[in-house]
């Protein structure tokens, strides 16, 4: 795949993608999502519907499957303003005080405006809800002290006070913040628990991806524990000790167990019941899950104002829970 990027106007970005090869066939909305993680799939589907993304010069539907030789052209807006537009987007707030709040972020929600995604983000939502957010990282990242990938669900910390932001940012820097994730991964993991120490850096060819880089990568450590085993799959809890981009996804792929339905780091962008049965997918079959099966379950940090350690957790997201139930039914370990 060749990628050519040019800016025809200050507020519009034009991107051309030439498909040189196709592995697992992908719908165009899922393919574009994998190349541009700052765009939500909902937003990409909107662009396709409006004709801003075309294939071989023709308008297509979001369900179009890309083919070798296709030339995809996309014209997307780029936000120029430095102000956030508050949006009345529902938030699942699990805790709040005068200094911070904890939110259960759904998947397919970008954390903050970037690239071609100026709206519909978590920052747009929290700015509508709360007028006093920390501004240390600027208005486009108001309140944001850490982030989750667009298609990772789970608990996120949002900060109101600049002083509290600085203190908790230091805790992240010193690796004092503890985080736990649930992930369903491909394959049967060999050890009940293990530590992964592999440096992570930008992929040599695909600049949208990260990879294990022994040459230029930064130190990255993840610890995993097996929660439940199935035939050909494993449910694990992962505790990242560092905070590199895509760390869990890259580490699990590197040890041969990519996260299920991870369109960027595995061969598949969705999981179907027929997949678990070893059968061919039906044309109209609905997926069990169509985003990486990764969920931020728990976060623990020190509250500098209340002067105490605090921990919050959220249950496994519904689609991941549904996947686990399907694995228990269809892929139990042999007796």
Short mmCIF file of C-alpha atoms in Angstrom, two decimals:
data_model
loop_
_atom_site.label_atom_id
_atom_site.label_comp_id
_atom_site.label_asym_id
_atom_site.label_seq_id
_atom_site.Cartn_x
_atom_site.Cartn_y
_atom_site.Cartn_z
CA UNK A 1 0.00 0.00 0.00
CA UNK A 2 1.32 3.42 -0.95
CA UNK A 3 0.18 6.48 1.01
CA UNK A 4 0.37 9.96 -0.48
CA UNK A 5 -0.63 12.96 1.60
CA UNK A 6 -1.21 16.49 0.42
CA UNK A 7 -2.99 19.54 1.78
CA UNK A 8 -5.06 21.35 -0.80
CA UNK A 9 -6.50 23.85 1.69
CA UNK A 10 -5.53 24.87 5.20
CA UNK A 11 -8.64 23.23 6.61
CA UNK A 12 -8.87 20.14 4.39
CA UNK A 13 -6.60 17.12 4.15
CA UNK A 14 -6.60 14.90 1.06
CA UNK A 15 -5.30 11.36 1.38
CA UNK A 16 -4.82 8.76 -1.36
CA UNK A 17 -4.35 5.07 -0.51
CA UNK A 18 -3.40 2.55 -3.18
CA UNK A 19 -4.08 -1.04 -2.14
CA UNK A 20 -1.12 -3.17 -3.20
CA UNK A 21 -2.21 -6.31 -1.39
CA UNK A 22 -5.13 -7.51 0.69
CA UNK A 23 -4.80 -10.04 3.48
CA UNK A 24 -8.01 -10.61 5.38
CA UNK A 25 -10.74 -8.86 3.39
CA UNK A 26 -11.95 -5.71 5.10
CA UNK A 27 -14.83 -3.33 4.77
CA UNK A 28 -13.71 0.13 3.76
CA UNK A 29 -14.90 1.76 7.02
CA UNK A 30 -12.91 -0.72 9.09
CA UNK A 31 -9.86 -0.39 6.85
CA UNK A 32 -9.82 3.41 7.09
CA UNK A 33 -10.33 3.13 10.86
CA UNK A 34 -7.23 0.95 11.14
CA UNK A 35 -5.12 3.43 9.18
CA UNK A 36 -6.35 6.53 11.00
CA UNK A 37 -6.98 5.77 14.70
CA UNK A 38 -7.89 9.39 15.44
CA UNK A 39 -11.09 8.93 13.41
CA UNK A 40 -13.97 7.03 14.99
CA UNK A 41 -15.66 4.43 12.79
CA UNK A 42 -18.95 6.31 13.11
CA UNK A 43 -17.26 9.44 11.75
CA UNK A 44 -15.67 7.49 8.87
CA UNK A 45 -19.06 5.98 7.97
CA UNK A 46 -20.43 9.52 7.85
CA UNK A 47 -17.64 10.58 5.47
CA UNK A 48 -18.30 7.56 3.23
CA UNK A 49 -22.02 8.33 3.14
CA UNK A 50 -21.31 11.96 2.22
CA UNK A 51 -18.98 10.90 -0.62
CA UNK A 52 -15.84 12.26 1.04
CA UNK A 53 -14.25 8.81 0.75
CA UNK A 54 -14.38 7.22 -2.71
CA UNK A 55 -12.91 4.12 -4.33
CA UNK A 56 -11.54 4.34 -7.89
CA UNK A 57 -13.41 7.63 -8.20
CA UNK A 58 -16.74 6.06 -7.27
CA UNK A 59 -18.92 6.60 -4.22
CA UNK A 60 -19.31 3.36 -2.24
CA UNK A 61 -21.10 2.18 0.88
CA UNK A 62 -19.40 1.56 4.21
CA UNK A 63 -19.94 -2.17 3.65
CA UNK A 64 -17.76 -2.16 0.50
CA UNK A 65 -14.91 -4.69 0.74
CA UNK A 66 -11.58 -3.36 -0.51
CA UNK A 67 -9.74 -5.23 -3.27
CA UNK A 68 -6.20 -5.36 -4.57
CA UNK A 69 -5.63 -2.45 -6.96
CA UNK A 70 -8.26 -0.20 -5.40
CA UNK A 71 -7.35 3.47 -5.09
CA UNK A 72 -9.06 5.09 -2.12
CA UNK A 73 -9.32 8.88 -1.98
CA UNK A 74 -10.42 10.69 1.16
CA UNK A 75 -11.06 14.36 1.81
CA UNK A 76 -11.38 15.13 5.50
CA UNK A 77 -11.65 18.37 7.48
CA UNK A 78 -8.85 19.33 9.82
CA UNK A 79 -9.76 21.41 12.87
CA UNK A 80 -7.97 24.76 12.85
CA UNK A 81 -9.49 26.31 15.93
CA UNK A 82 -7.89 25.96 19.33
CA UNK A 83 -11.19 26.08 21.15
CA UNK A 84 -13.28 23.07 22.02
CA UNK A 85 -16.95 23.00 21.07
CA UNK A 86 -18.85 21.56 24.07
CA UNK A 87 -21.20 18.75 23.04
CA UNK A 88 -24.02 17.20 25.03
CA UNK A 89 -22.77 13.61 24.80
CA UNK A 90 -23.83 11.24 27.60
CA UNK A 91 -21.08 10.35 30.06
CA UNK A 92 -20.89 7.36 32.39
CA UNK A 93 -19.32 9.01 35.45
CA UNK A 94 -18.38 6.55 38.17
CA UNK A 95 -16.83 9.08 40.60
CA UNK A 96 -16.51 12.85 40.86
CA UNK A 97 -15.23 15.43 43.30
CA UNK A 98 -14.07 19.06 42.99
CA UNK A 99 -10.69 18.03 41.56
CA UNK A 100 -11.19 15.05 39.24
CA UNK A 101 -13.60 12.50 37.89
CA UNK A 102 -13.50 8.91 36.68
CA UNK A 103 -15.37 8.01 33.49
CA UNK A 104 -16.25 4.67 31.91
CA UNK A 105 -15.32 5.44 28.30
CA UNK A 106 -17.18 3.49 25.59
CA UNK A 107 -15.35 2.08 22.60
CA UNK A 108 -15.42 3.99 19.30
CA UNK A 109 -14.88 7.24 21.16
CA UNK A 110 -11.75 9.27 20.45
CA UNK A 111 -10.32 10.88 23.60
CA UNK A 112 -9.53 14.33 22.17
CA UNK A 113 -9.81 16.18 18.83
CA UNK A 114 -6.99 15.35 16.43
CA UNK A 115 -6.45 14.88 12.73
CA UNK A 116 -9.81 14.76 11.01
CA UNK A 117 -11.92 14.28 14.09
CA UNK A 118 -12.94 17.67 15.52
CA UNK A 119 -16.05 16.55 17.39
CA UNK A 120 -17.71 13.68 19.21
CA UNK A 121 -14.69 13.16 21.46
CA UNK A 122 -14.47 12.64 25.19
CA UNK A 123 -13.07 16.16 25.58
CA UNK A 124 -16.07 17.63 23.72
CA UNK A 125 -18.32 15.74 26.14
CA UNK A 126 -16.54 16.62 29.41
CA UNK A 127 -16.21 20.27 28.35
CA UNK A 128 -20.00 20.44 28.05
CA UNK A 129 -20.42 18.77 31.44
CA UNK A 130 -17.72 20.61 33.36
CA UNK A 131 -16.57 24.21 32.96
CA UNK A 132 -13.38 23.96 35.02
CA UNK A 133 -11.02 21.41 33.49
CA UNK A 134 -7.24 21.44 33.74
CA UNK A 135 -5.59 23.29 30.86
CA UNK A 136 -1.99 22.09 31.25
CA UNK A 137 -2.11 20.19 27.94
CA UNK A 138 -4.05 22.95 26.15
CA UNK A 139 -7.76 23.34 25.34
CA UNK A 140 -7.87 20.44 22.86
CA UNK A 141 -6.77 18.08 25.66
CA UNK A 142 -8.57 19.78 28.53
CA UNK A 143 -8.59 17.52 31.59
CA UNK A 144 -6.64 14.73 29.89
CA UNK A 145 -3.75 13.27 31.87
CA UNK A 146 -3.69 9.87 30.10
CA UNK A 147 -5.57 8.32 27.21
CA UNK A 148 -7.15 5.15 25.90
CA UNK A 149 -7.16 4.06 22.28
CA UNK A 150 -10.34 4.86 20.39
CA UNK A 151 -11.60 1.25 20.48
CA UNK A 152 -10.47 0.47 24.03
CA UNK A 153 -13.26 0.81 26.57
CA UNK A 154 -13.03 1.33 30.29
CA UNK A 155 -12.04 3.59 33.17
CA UNK A 156 -10.39 6.95 32.44
CA UNK A 157 -9.23 9.69 34.77
CA UNK A 158 -10.17 13.30 33.92
CA UNK A 159 -8.65 16.17 35.92
CA UNK A 160 -10.24 19.52 36.83
CA UNK A 161 -7.42 21.27 38.73
CA UNK A 162 -4.07 22.22 37.15
CA UNK A 163 -2.29 21.54 40.44
CA UNK A 164 -3.85 18.08 40.76
CA UNK A 165 -3.07 17.43 37.09
CA UNK A 166 0.62 18.18 37.66
CA UNK A 167 0.76 15.91 40.70
CA UNK A 168 -0.95 12.95 39.01
CA UNK A 169 1.07 13.45 35.81
CA UNK A 170 4.16 13.06 38.00
CA UNK A 171 2.68 9.82 39.39
CA UNK A 172 2.31 8.52 35.82
CA UNK A 173 5.88 9.57 35.04
CA UNK A 174 7.21 7.77 38.12
CA UNK A 175 5.03 4.71 37.33
CA UNK A 176 3.09 5.02 40.57
CA UNK A 177 -0.31 4.79 38.87
CA UNK A 178 -1.46 1.18 38.67
CA UNK A 179 -3.65 0.06 35.78
CA UNK A 180 -5.28 -3.26 34.96
CA UNK A 181 -6.84 -4.33 31.66
CA UNK A 182 -8.91 -7.29 30.54
CA UNK A 183 -8.06 -8.73 27.13
CA UNK A 184 -9.22 -11.73 25.15
CA UNK A 185 -6.30 -12.92 23.04
CA UNK A 186 -5.85 -15.45 20.28
CA UNK A 187 -4.22 -18.76 21.18
CA UNK A 188 -3.63 -20.58 24.43
CA UNK A 189 -1.06 -18.60 26.42
CA UNK A 190 1.73 -20.88 27.67
CA UNK A 191 2.26 -19.46 31.16
CA UNK A 192 -0.27 -18.63 33.87
CA UNK A 193 1.59 -15.36 34.37
CA UNK A 194 4.63 -13.71 32.86
CA UNK A 195 6.38 -10.38 32.34
CA UNK A 196 6.98 -8.99 28.86
CA UNK A 197 9.98 -6.69 28.49
CA UNK A 198 10.19 -5.50 24.89
CA UNK A 199 11.01 -1.96 23.71
CA UNK A 200 8.34 -0.28 21.60
CA UNK A 201 8.76 2.31 18.85
CA UNK A 202 7.19 3.49 15.62
CA UNK A 203 6.80 0.79 12.94
CA UNK A 204 9.52 0.96 10.30
CA UNK A 205 7.07 1.06 7.36
CA UNK A 206 3.56 1.76 8.64
CA UNK A 207 3.79 4.99 10.63
CA UNK A 208 0.30 4.52 12.05
CA UNK A 209 1.46 1.40 13.89
CA UNK A 210 3.84 0.67 16.73
CA UNK A 211 6.16 -2.32 16.91
CA UNK A 212 8.80 -4.01 19.03
CA UNK A 213 11.97 -2.09 18.11
CA UNK A 214 15.25 -3.35 19.56
CA UNK A 215 17.08 -0.48 17.86
CA UNK A 216 15.12 2.70 18.54
CA UNK A 217 12.30 1.57 20.82
CA UNK A 218 11.65 2.85 24.33
CA UNK A 219 11.62 0.52 27.31
CA UNK A 220 8.20 -1.11 27.79
CA UNK A 221 7.06 -3.65 30.38
CA UNK A 222 3.75 -5.48 30.75
CA UNK A 223 2.76 -8.21 33.21
CA UNK A 224 -0.10 -10.57 32.40
CA UNK A 225 -2.06 -13.16 34.37
CA UNK A 226 -4.37 -15.78 32.89
CA UNK A 227 -7.96 -15.46 34.11
CA UNK A 228 -9.63 -18.16 32.01
CA UNK A 229 -8.56 -20.53 29.24
CA UNK A 230 -10.49 -21.73 26.20
CA UNK A 231 -9.61 -23.83 23.17
CA UNK A 232 -7.61 -21.45 20.99
CA UNK A 233 -8.23 -18.35 23.13
CA UNK A 234 -7.28 -16.94 26.54
CA UNK A 235 -8.80 -14.29 28.79
CA UNK A 236 -5.97 -12.39 30.50
CA UNK A 237 -5.50 -9.52 32.90
CA UNK A 238 -2.65 -7.22 31.84
CA UNK A 239 -0.86 -4.74 34.07
CA UNK A 240 1.28 -2.32 32.01
CA UNK A 241 4.21 -0.96 33.99
CA UNK A 242 4.98 1.64 31.33
CA UNK A 243 2.65 3.67 29.14
CA UNK A 244 3.77 3.31 25.53
CA UNK A 245 1.32 3.82 22.67
CA UNK A 246 -0.56 0.57 21.87
CA UNK A 247 1.65 -1.19 24.44
CA UNK A 248 -0.63 -4.10 25.41
CA UNK A 249 -1.69 -4.71 21.81
CA UNK A 250 1.92 -4.72 20.56
CA UNK A 251 3.25 -6.86 23.42
CA UNK A 252 0.54 -9.51 23.10
CA UNK A 253 1.06 -9.68 19.34
CA UNK A 254 4.83 -9.96 19.88
CA UNK A 255 4.45 -13.10 22.02
CA UNK A 256 2.12 -14.65 19.43
CA UNK A 257 -1.20 -13.84 21.08
CA UNK A 258 -2.76 -10.74 19.48
CA UNK A 259 -5.88 -9.25 21.01
CA UNK A 260 -9.01 -10.68 19.38
CA UNK A 261 -10.51 -8.50 16.60
CA UNK A 262 -7.62 -6.02 16.72
CA UNK A 263 -7.79 -4.69 13.17
CA UNK A 264 -4.29 -3.20 13.40
CA UNK A 265 -2.31 -5.98 15.07
CA UNK A 266 -4.15 -9.20 14.19
CA UNK A 267 -5.42 -10.74 10.95
CA UNK A 268 -9.06 -10.10 11.79
CA UNK A 269 -11.11 -6.99 12.46
CA UNK A 270 -14.09 -8.80 13.99
CA UNK A 271 -15.04 -12.10 15.59
CA UNK A 272 -18.10 -14.11 14.59
CA UNK A 273 -19.84 -17.12 16.08
CA UNK A 274 -18.94 -19.05 12.92
CA UNK A 275 -15.26 -18.30 13.59
CA UNK A 276 -15.53 -19.99 16.97
CA UNK A 277 -17.28 -22.96 15.36
CA UNK A 278 -14.67 -23.23 12.62
CA UNK A 279 -17.26 -22.62 9.92
CA UNK A 280 -17.49 -20.22 6.99
CA UNK A 281 -19.12 -16.88 7.78
CA UNK A 282 -22.63 -16.32 6.49
CA UNK A 283 -23.03 -13.13 4.39
CA UNK A 284 -25.56 -11.62 6.81
CA UNK A 285 -24.03 -12.92 10.03
CA UNK A 286 -23.71 -10.41 12.85
CA UNK A 287 -20.41 -10.19 14.65
CA UNK A 288 -19.90 -10.96 18.33
CA UNK A 289 -17.36 -8.14 18.57
CA UNK A 290 -15.89 -5.78 15.97
CA UNK A 291 -13.20 -3.92 17.90
CA UNK A 292 -10.18 -5.05 19.87
CA UNK A 293 -11.26 -7.06 22.91
CA UNK A 294 -9.41 -4.80 25.33
CA UNK A 295 -10.95 -3.09 28.37
CA UNK A 296 -9.39 -0.80 30.98
CA UNK A 297 -10.73 -2.47 34.11
CA UNK A 298 -9.04 -0.72 37.03
CA UNK A 299 -6.92 2.33 37.91
CA UNK A 300 -5.27 3.20 41.23
CA UNK A 301 -3.57 6.49 42.13
CA UNK A 302 -2.88 8.84 45.04
CA UNK A 303 -5.33 11.72 45.46
CA UNK A 304 -3.12 14.70 46.43
CA UNK A 305 -5.95 16.76 47.93
CA UNK A 306 -7.78 14.03 49.83
CA UNK A 307 -4.35 12.65 50.76
CA UNK A 308 -5.23 9.01 50.19
CA UNK A 309 -4.79 6.16 47.75
CA UNK A 310 -7.86 5.63 45.56
CA UNK A 311 -8.84 2.82 43.23
CA UNK A 312 -11.72 2.54 40.76
CA UNK A 313 -12.83 -0.23 38.47
CA UNK A 314 -15.54 -0.89 35.91
CA UNK A 315 -17.02 -4.18 34.79
CA UNK A 316 -16.03 -5.78 31.52
CA UNK A 317 -17.72 -4.09 28.55
CA UNK A 318 -20.84 -5.81 27.26
CA UNK A 319 -19.39 -6.95 23.92
CA UNK A 320 -16.28 -8.45 25.54
CA UNK A 321 -18.47 -10.15 28.14
CA UNK A 322 -20.58 -11.53 25.28
CA UNK A 323 -17.42 -12.84 23.60
CA UNK A 324 -16.30 -14.57 26.82
CA UNK A 325 -19.75 -16.17 27.18
CA UNK A 326 -19.56 -17.43 23.59
CA UNK A 327 -16.10 -18.90 24.24
CA UNK A 328 -17.37 -20.69 27.34
CA UNK A 329 -20.19 -22.18 25.27
CA UNK A 330 -18.34 -22.98 22.05
CA UNK A 331 -14.64 -23.30 22.97
CA UNK A 332 -14.40 -24.84 26.47
CA UNK A 333 -11.15 -26.59 27.33
CA UNK A 334 -11.19 -30.31 26.61
CA UNK A 335 -11.74 -32.47 29.68
#
